[in-house]
Amino acid sequence: FGGDLKVLVGFDSEGNILGYTILQTSETPGLGAKAATWFQKDGKGCVIGKNPKEGDLHVSKDDKSGNAVDAITASTITSRAFLKAINQAYAAYTHKGVDGESGATKVKKG
């Protein structure tokens, strides 16, 4: 894992993941950089359609129950960071008071 990972996530009205885009990463090309496709609909660790309301998304290596997702081969730490970002985005979406921003809820001052 090579630093910050910023992810933009789309949810439907039920909280299902519609898609994501990685906005910023400083990953090593070839390993952690695979997150851009690994977790997409046709990827091995697909998160599209999953709903964090049913439980935090987590790497299947850590726990096979619930919302387990296959980690990127040789990049478990990156996979954990990515899933943490998805979980934080969901918490922000549902207003659970996390450190994050939502353009839909951000109020300009002044």
JSON list of C-alpha atoms in Angstrom, two decimals:
[
{"chain": "A", "resi": 1, "resn": "PHE", "atom": "CA", "xyz": [0.00, 0.00, 0.00]},
{"chain": "A", "resi": 2, "resn": "GLY", "atom": "CA", "xyz": [1.48, 3.30, -1.03]},
{"chain": "A", "resi": 3, "resn": "GLY", "atom": "CA", "xyz": [-0.48, 6.12, 0.61]},
{"chain": "A", "resi": 4, "resn": "ASP", "atom": "CA", "xyz": [-3.82, 7.86, 0.23]},
{"chain": "A", "resi": 5, "resn": "LEU", "atom": "CA", "xyz": [-6.62, 6.22, -1.70]},
{"chain": "A", "resi": 6, "resn": "LYS", "atom": "CA", "xyz": [-9.53, 8.49, -2.65]},
{"chain": "A", "resi": 7, "resn": "VAL", "atom": "CA", "xyz": [-12.63, 6.82, -4.06]},
{"chain": "A", "resi": 8, "resn": "LEU", "atom": "CA", "xyz": [-15.88, 8.23, -5.45]},
{"chain": "A", "resi": 9, "resn": "VAL", "atom": "CA", "xyz": [-18.74, 5.76, -4.87]},
{"chain": "A", "resi": 10, "resn": "GLY", "atom": "CA", "xyz": [-22.29, 5.74, -6.22]},
{"chain": "A", "resi": 11, "resn": "PHE", "atom": "CA", "xyz": [-25.16, 4.18, -4.27]},
{"chain": "A", "resi": 12, "resn": "ASP", "atom": "CA", "xyz": [-28.79, 3.66, -5.23]},
{"chain": "A", "resi": 13, "resn": "SER", "atom": "CA", "xyz": [-31.62, 4.66, -2.88]},
{"chain": "A", "resi": 14, "resn": "GLU", "atom": "CA", "xyz": [-31.41, 1.28, -1.12]},
{"chain": "A", "resi": 15, "resn": "GLY", "atom": "CA", "xyz": [-27.66, 1.60, -0.49]},
{"chain": "A", "resi": 16, "resn": "ASN", "atom": "CA", "xyz": [-26.50, -0.86, -3.16]},
{"chain": "A", "resi": 17, "resn": "ILE", "atom": "CA", "xyz": [-23.20, 0.05, -4.79]},
{"chain": "A", "resi": 18, "resn": "LEU", "atom": "CA", "xyz": [-23.77, 1.22, -8.37]},
{"chain": "A", "resi": 19, "resn": "GLY", "atom": "CA", "xyz": [-20.16, 1.93, -9.22]},
{"chain": "A", "resi": 20, "resn": "TYR", "atom": "CA", "xyz": [-16.94, 3.60, -8.17]},
{"chain": "A", "resi": 21, "resn": "THR", "atom": "CA", "xyz": [-14.02, 5.56, -9.53]},
{"chain": "A", "resi": 22, "resn": "ILE", "atom": "CA", "xyz": [-10.62, 5.83, -7.93]},
{"chain": "A", "resi": 23, "resn": "LEU", "atom": "CA", "xyz": [-9.84, 9.54, -7.85]},
{"chain": "A", "resi": 24, "resn": "GLN", "atom": "CA", "xyz": [-6.35, 9.37, -6.35]},
{"chain": "A", "resi": 25, "resn": "THR", "atom": "CA", "xyz": [-3.88, 6.65, -5.53]},
{"chain": "A", "resi": 26, "resn": "SER", "atom": "CA", "xyz": [-0.13, 6.41, -5.16]},
{"chain": "A", "resi": 27, "resn": "GLU", "atom": "CA", "xyz": [0.03, 2.66, -5.62]},
{"chain": "A", "resi": 28, "resn": "THR", "atom": "CA", "xyz": [2.80, 0.73, -7.30]},
{"chain": "A", "resi": 29, "resn": "PRO", "atom": "CA", "xyz": [1.75, 0.08, -10.91]},
{"chain": "A", "resi": 30, "resn": "GLY", "atom": "CA", "xyz": [0.79, -3.54, -11.48]},
{"chain": "A", "resi": 31, "resn": "LEU", "atom": "CA", "xyz": [-0.26, -4.49, -7.95]},
{"chain": "A", "resi": 32, "resn": "GLY", "atom": "CA", "xyz": [-2.39, -2.10, -5.92]},
{"chain": "A", "resi": 33, "resn": "ALA", "atom": "CA", "xyz": [-3.20, -0.15, -9.07]},
{"chain": "A", "resi": 34, "resn": "LYS", "atom": "CA", "xyz": [-5.43, -3.08, -10.07]},
{"chain": "A", "resi": 35, "resn": "ALA", "atom": "CA", "xyz": [-8.12, -1.73, -7.72]},
{"chain": "A", "resi": 36, "resn": "ALA", "atom": "CA", "xyz": [-9.43, 0.38, -10.61]},
{"chain": "A", "resi": 37, "resn": "THR", "atom": "CA", "xyz": [-10.73, -2.81, -12.28]},
{"chain": "A", "resi": 38, "resn": "TRP", "atom": "CA", "xyz": [-10.52, -5.61, -9.71]},
{"chain": "A", "resi": 39, "resn": "PHE", "atom": "CA", "xyz": [-13.64, -4.57, -7.80]},
{"chain": "A", "resi": 40, "resn": "GLN", "atom": "CA", "xyz": [-15.72, -3.63, -10.88]},
{"chain": "A", "resi": 41, "resn": "LYS", "atom": "CA", "xyz": [-18.63, -5.71, -12.24]},
{"chain": "A", "resi": 42, "resn": "ASP", "atom": "CA", "xyz": [-16.42, -8.03, -14.30]},
{"chain": "A", "resi": 43, "resn": "GLY", "atom": "CA", "xyz": [-13.59, -8.11, -11.76]},
{"chain": "A", "resi": 44, "resn": "LYS", "atom": "CA", "xyz": [-12.68, -10.96, -9.43]},
{"chain": "A", "resi": 45, "resn": "GLY", "atom": "CA", "xyz": [-13.56, -8.98, -6.29]},
{"chain": "A", "resi": 46, "resn": "CYS", "atom": "CA", "xyz": [-16.75, -7.36, -7.56]},
{"chain": "A", "resi": 47, "resn": "VAL", "atom": "CA", "xyz": [-18.42, -4.96, -5.11]},
{"chain": "A", "resi": 48, "resn": "ILE", "atom": "CA", "xyz": [-21.06, -3.71, -7.56]},
{"chain": "A", "resi": 49, "resn": "GLY", "atom": "CA", "xyz": [-24.51, -4.55, -6.21]},
{"chain": "A", "resi": 50, "resn": "LYS", "atom": "CA", "xyz": [-23.26, -5.18, -2.67]},
{"chain": "A", "resi": 51, "resn": "ASN", "atom": "CA", "xyz": [-24.90, -3.25, 0.14]},
{"chain": "A", "resi": 52, "resn": "PRO", "atom": "CA", "xyz": [-22.81, -2.09, 3.13]},
{"chain": "A", "resi": 53, "resn": "LYS", "atom": "CA", "xyz": [-26.06, -1.85, 5.12]},
{"chain": "A", "resi": 54, "resn": "GLU", "atom": "CA", "xyz": [-25.84, -5.65, 5.38]},
{"chain": "A", "resi": 55, "resn": "GLY", "atom": "CA", "xyz": [-22.44, -5.29, 7.06]},
{"chain": "A", "resi": 56, "resn": "ASP", "atom": "CA", "xyz": [-19.11, -3.67, 6.30]},
{"chain": "A", "resi": 57, "resn": "LEU", "atom": "CA", "xyz": [-17.33, -4.92, 3.20]},
{"chain": "A", "resi": 58, "resn": "HIS", "atom": "CA", "xyz": [-14.18, -6.80, 4.15]},
{"chain": "A", "resi": 59, "resn": "VAL", "atom": "CA", "xyz": [-11.49, -9.00, 2.64]},
{"chain": "A", "resi": 60, "resn": "SER", "atom": "CA", "xyz": [-12.55, -12.67, 2.52]},
{"chain": "A", "resi": 61, "resn": "LYS", "atom": "CA", "xyz": [-9.10, -13.64, 3.85]},
{"chain": "A", "resi": 62, "resn": "ASP", "atom": "CA", "xyz": [-10.07, -11.91, 7.11]},
{"chain": "A", "resi": 63, "resn": "ASP", "atom": "CA", "xyz": [-13.59, -13.33, 7.39]},
{"chain": "A", "resi": 64, "resn": "LYS", "atom": "CA", "xyz": [-15.63, -15.38, 4.91]},
{"chain": "A", "resi": 65, "resn": "SER", "atom": "CA", "xyz": [-19.02, -14.31, 6.32]},
{"chain": "A", "resi": 66, "resn": "GLY", "atom": "CA", "xyz": [-21.32, -11.52, 5.23]},
{"chain": "A", "resi": 67, "resn": "ASN", "atom": "CA", "xyz": [-19.96, -9.00, 2.76]},
{"chain": "A", "resi": 68, "resn": "ALA", "atom": "CA", "xyz": [-16.64, -10.76, 2.09]},
{"chain": "A", "resi": 69, "resn": "VAL", "atom": "CA", "xyz": [-14.78, -9.69, -1.05]},
{"chain": "A", "resi": 70, "resn": "ASP", "atom": "CA", "xyz": [-11.81, -11.39, -2.71]},
{"chain": "A", "resi": 71, "resn": "ALA", "atom": "CA", "xyz": [-8.65, -9.33, -2.25]},
{"chain": "A", "resi": 72, "resn": "ILE", "atom": "CA", "xyz": [-6.36, -8.30, -5.08]},
{"chain": "A", "resi": 73, "resn": "THR", "atom": "CA", "xyz": [-3.71, -11.00, -5.43]},
{"chain": "A", "resi": 74, "resn": "ALA", "atom": "CA", "xyz": [-0.55, -9.90, -3.55]},
{"chain": "A", "resi": 75, "resn": "SER", "atom": "CA", "xyz": [-2.25, -6.64, -2.48]},
{"chain": "A", "resi": 76, "resn": "THR", "atom": "CA", "xyz": [-4.30, -7.46, 0.59]},
{"chain": "A", "resi": 77, "resn": "ILE", "atom": "CA", "xyz": [-3.45, -4.18, 2.32]},
{"chain": "A", "resi": 78, "resn": "THR", "atom": "CA", "xyz": [-4.60, -2.17, -0.71]},
{"chain": "A", "resi": 79, "resn": "SER", "atom": "CA", "xyz": [-7.78, -4.24, -0.84]},
{"chain": "A", "resi": 80, "resn": "ARG", "atom": "CA", "xyz": [-8.47, -3.52, 2.83]},
{"chain": "A", "resi": 81, "resn": "ALA", "atom": "CA", "xyz": [-7.86, 0.21, 2.27]},
{"chain": "A", "resi": 82, "resn": "PHE", "atom": "CA", "xyz": [-10.20, 0.22, -0.75]},
{"chain": "A", "resi": 83, "resn": "LEU", "atom": "CA", "xyz": [-12.98, -1.57, 1.14]},
{"chain": "A", "resi": 84, "resn": "LYS", "atom": "CA", "xyz": [-12.50, 0.77, 4.11]},
{"chain": "A", "resi": 85, "resn": "ALA", "atom": "CA", "xyz": [-12.97, 3.71, 1.71]},
{"chain": "A", "resi": 86, "resn": "ILE", "atom": "CA", "xyz": [-16.18, 2.13, 0.38]},
{"chain": "A", "resi": 87, "resn": "ASN", "atom": "CA", "xyz": [-17.47, 1.59, 3.94]},
{"chain": "A", "resi": 88, "resn": "GLN", "atom": "CA", "xyz": [-16.62, 5.20, 4.86]},
{"chain": "A", "resi": 89, "resn": "ALA", "atom": "CA", "xyz": [-18.39, 6.46, 1.74]},
{"chain": "A", "resi": 90, "resn": "TYR", "atom": "CA", "xyz": [-21.47, 4.48, 2.73]},
{"chain": "A", "resi": 91, "resn": "ALA", "atom": "CA", "xyz": [-21.34, 5.89, 6.26]},
{"chain": "A", "resi": 92, "resn": "ALA", "atom": "CA", "xyz": [-21.12, 9.42, 4.82]},
{"chain": "A", "resi": 93, "resn": "TYR", "atom": "CA", "xyz": [-23.99, 8.62, 2.44]},
{"chain": "A", "resi": 94, "resn": "THR", "atom": "CA", "xyz": [-26.13, 7.54, 5.38]},
{"chain": "A", "resi": 95, "resn": "HIS", "atom": "CA", "xyz": [-24.90, 10.47, 7.53]},
{"chain": "A", "resi": 96, "resn": "LYS", "atom": "CA", "xyz": [-23.23, 8.36, 10.20]},
{"chain": "A", "resi": 97, "resn": "GLY", "atom": "CA", "xyz": [-20.69, 11.06, 11.04]},
{"chain": "A", "resi": 98, "resn": "VAL", "atom": "CA", "xyz": [-17.48, 9.90, 9.40]},
{"chain": "A", "resi": 99, "resn": "ASP", "atom": "CA", "xyz": [-14.48, 11.82, 8.16]},
{"chain": "A", "resi": 100, "resn": "GLY", "atom": "CA", "xyz": [-15.44, 12.43, 4.56]},
{"chain": "A", "resi": 101, "resn": "GLU", "atom": "CA", "xyz": [-17.15, 14.82, 2.19]},
{"chain": "A", "resi": 102, "resn": "SER", "atom": "CA", "xyz": [-20.33, 14.64, 0.21]},
{"chain": "A", "resi": 103, "resn": "GLY", "atom": "CA", "xyz": [-20.97, 17.27, -2.43]},
{"chain": "A", "resi": 104, "resn": "ALA", "atom": "CA", "xyz": [-24.68, 16.75, -1.90]},
{"chain": "A", "resi": 105, "resn": "THR", "atom": "CA", "xyz": [-24.52, 17.68, 1.77]},
{"chain": "A", "resi": 106, "resn": "LYS", "atom": "CA", "xyz": [-21.67, 20.17, 1.89]},
{"chain": "A", "resi": 107, "resn": "VAL", "atom": "CA", "xyz": [-22.84, 23.65, 2.81]},
{"chain": "A", "resi": 108, "resn": "LYS", "atom": "CA", "xyz": [-20.91, 26.69, 1.60]},
{"chain": "A", "resi": 109, "resn": "LYS", "atom": "CA", "xyz": [-20.33, 29.32, 4.26]},
{"chain": "A", "resi": 110, "resn": "GLY", "atom": "CA", "xyz": [-20.30, 33.00, 3.61]}
]
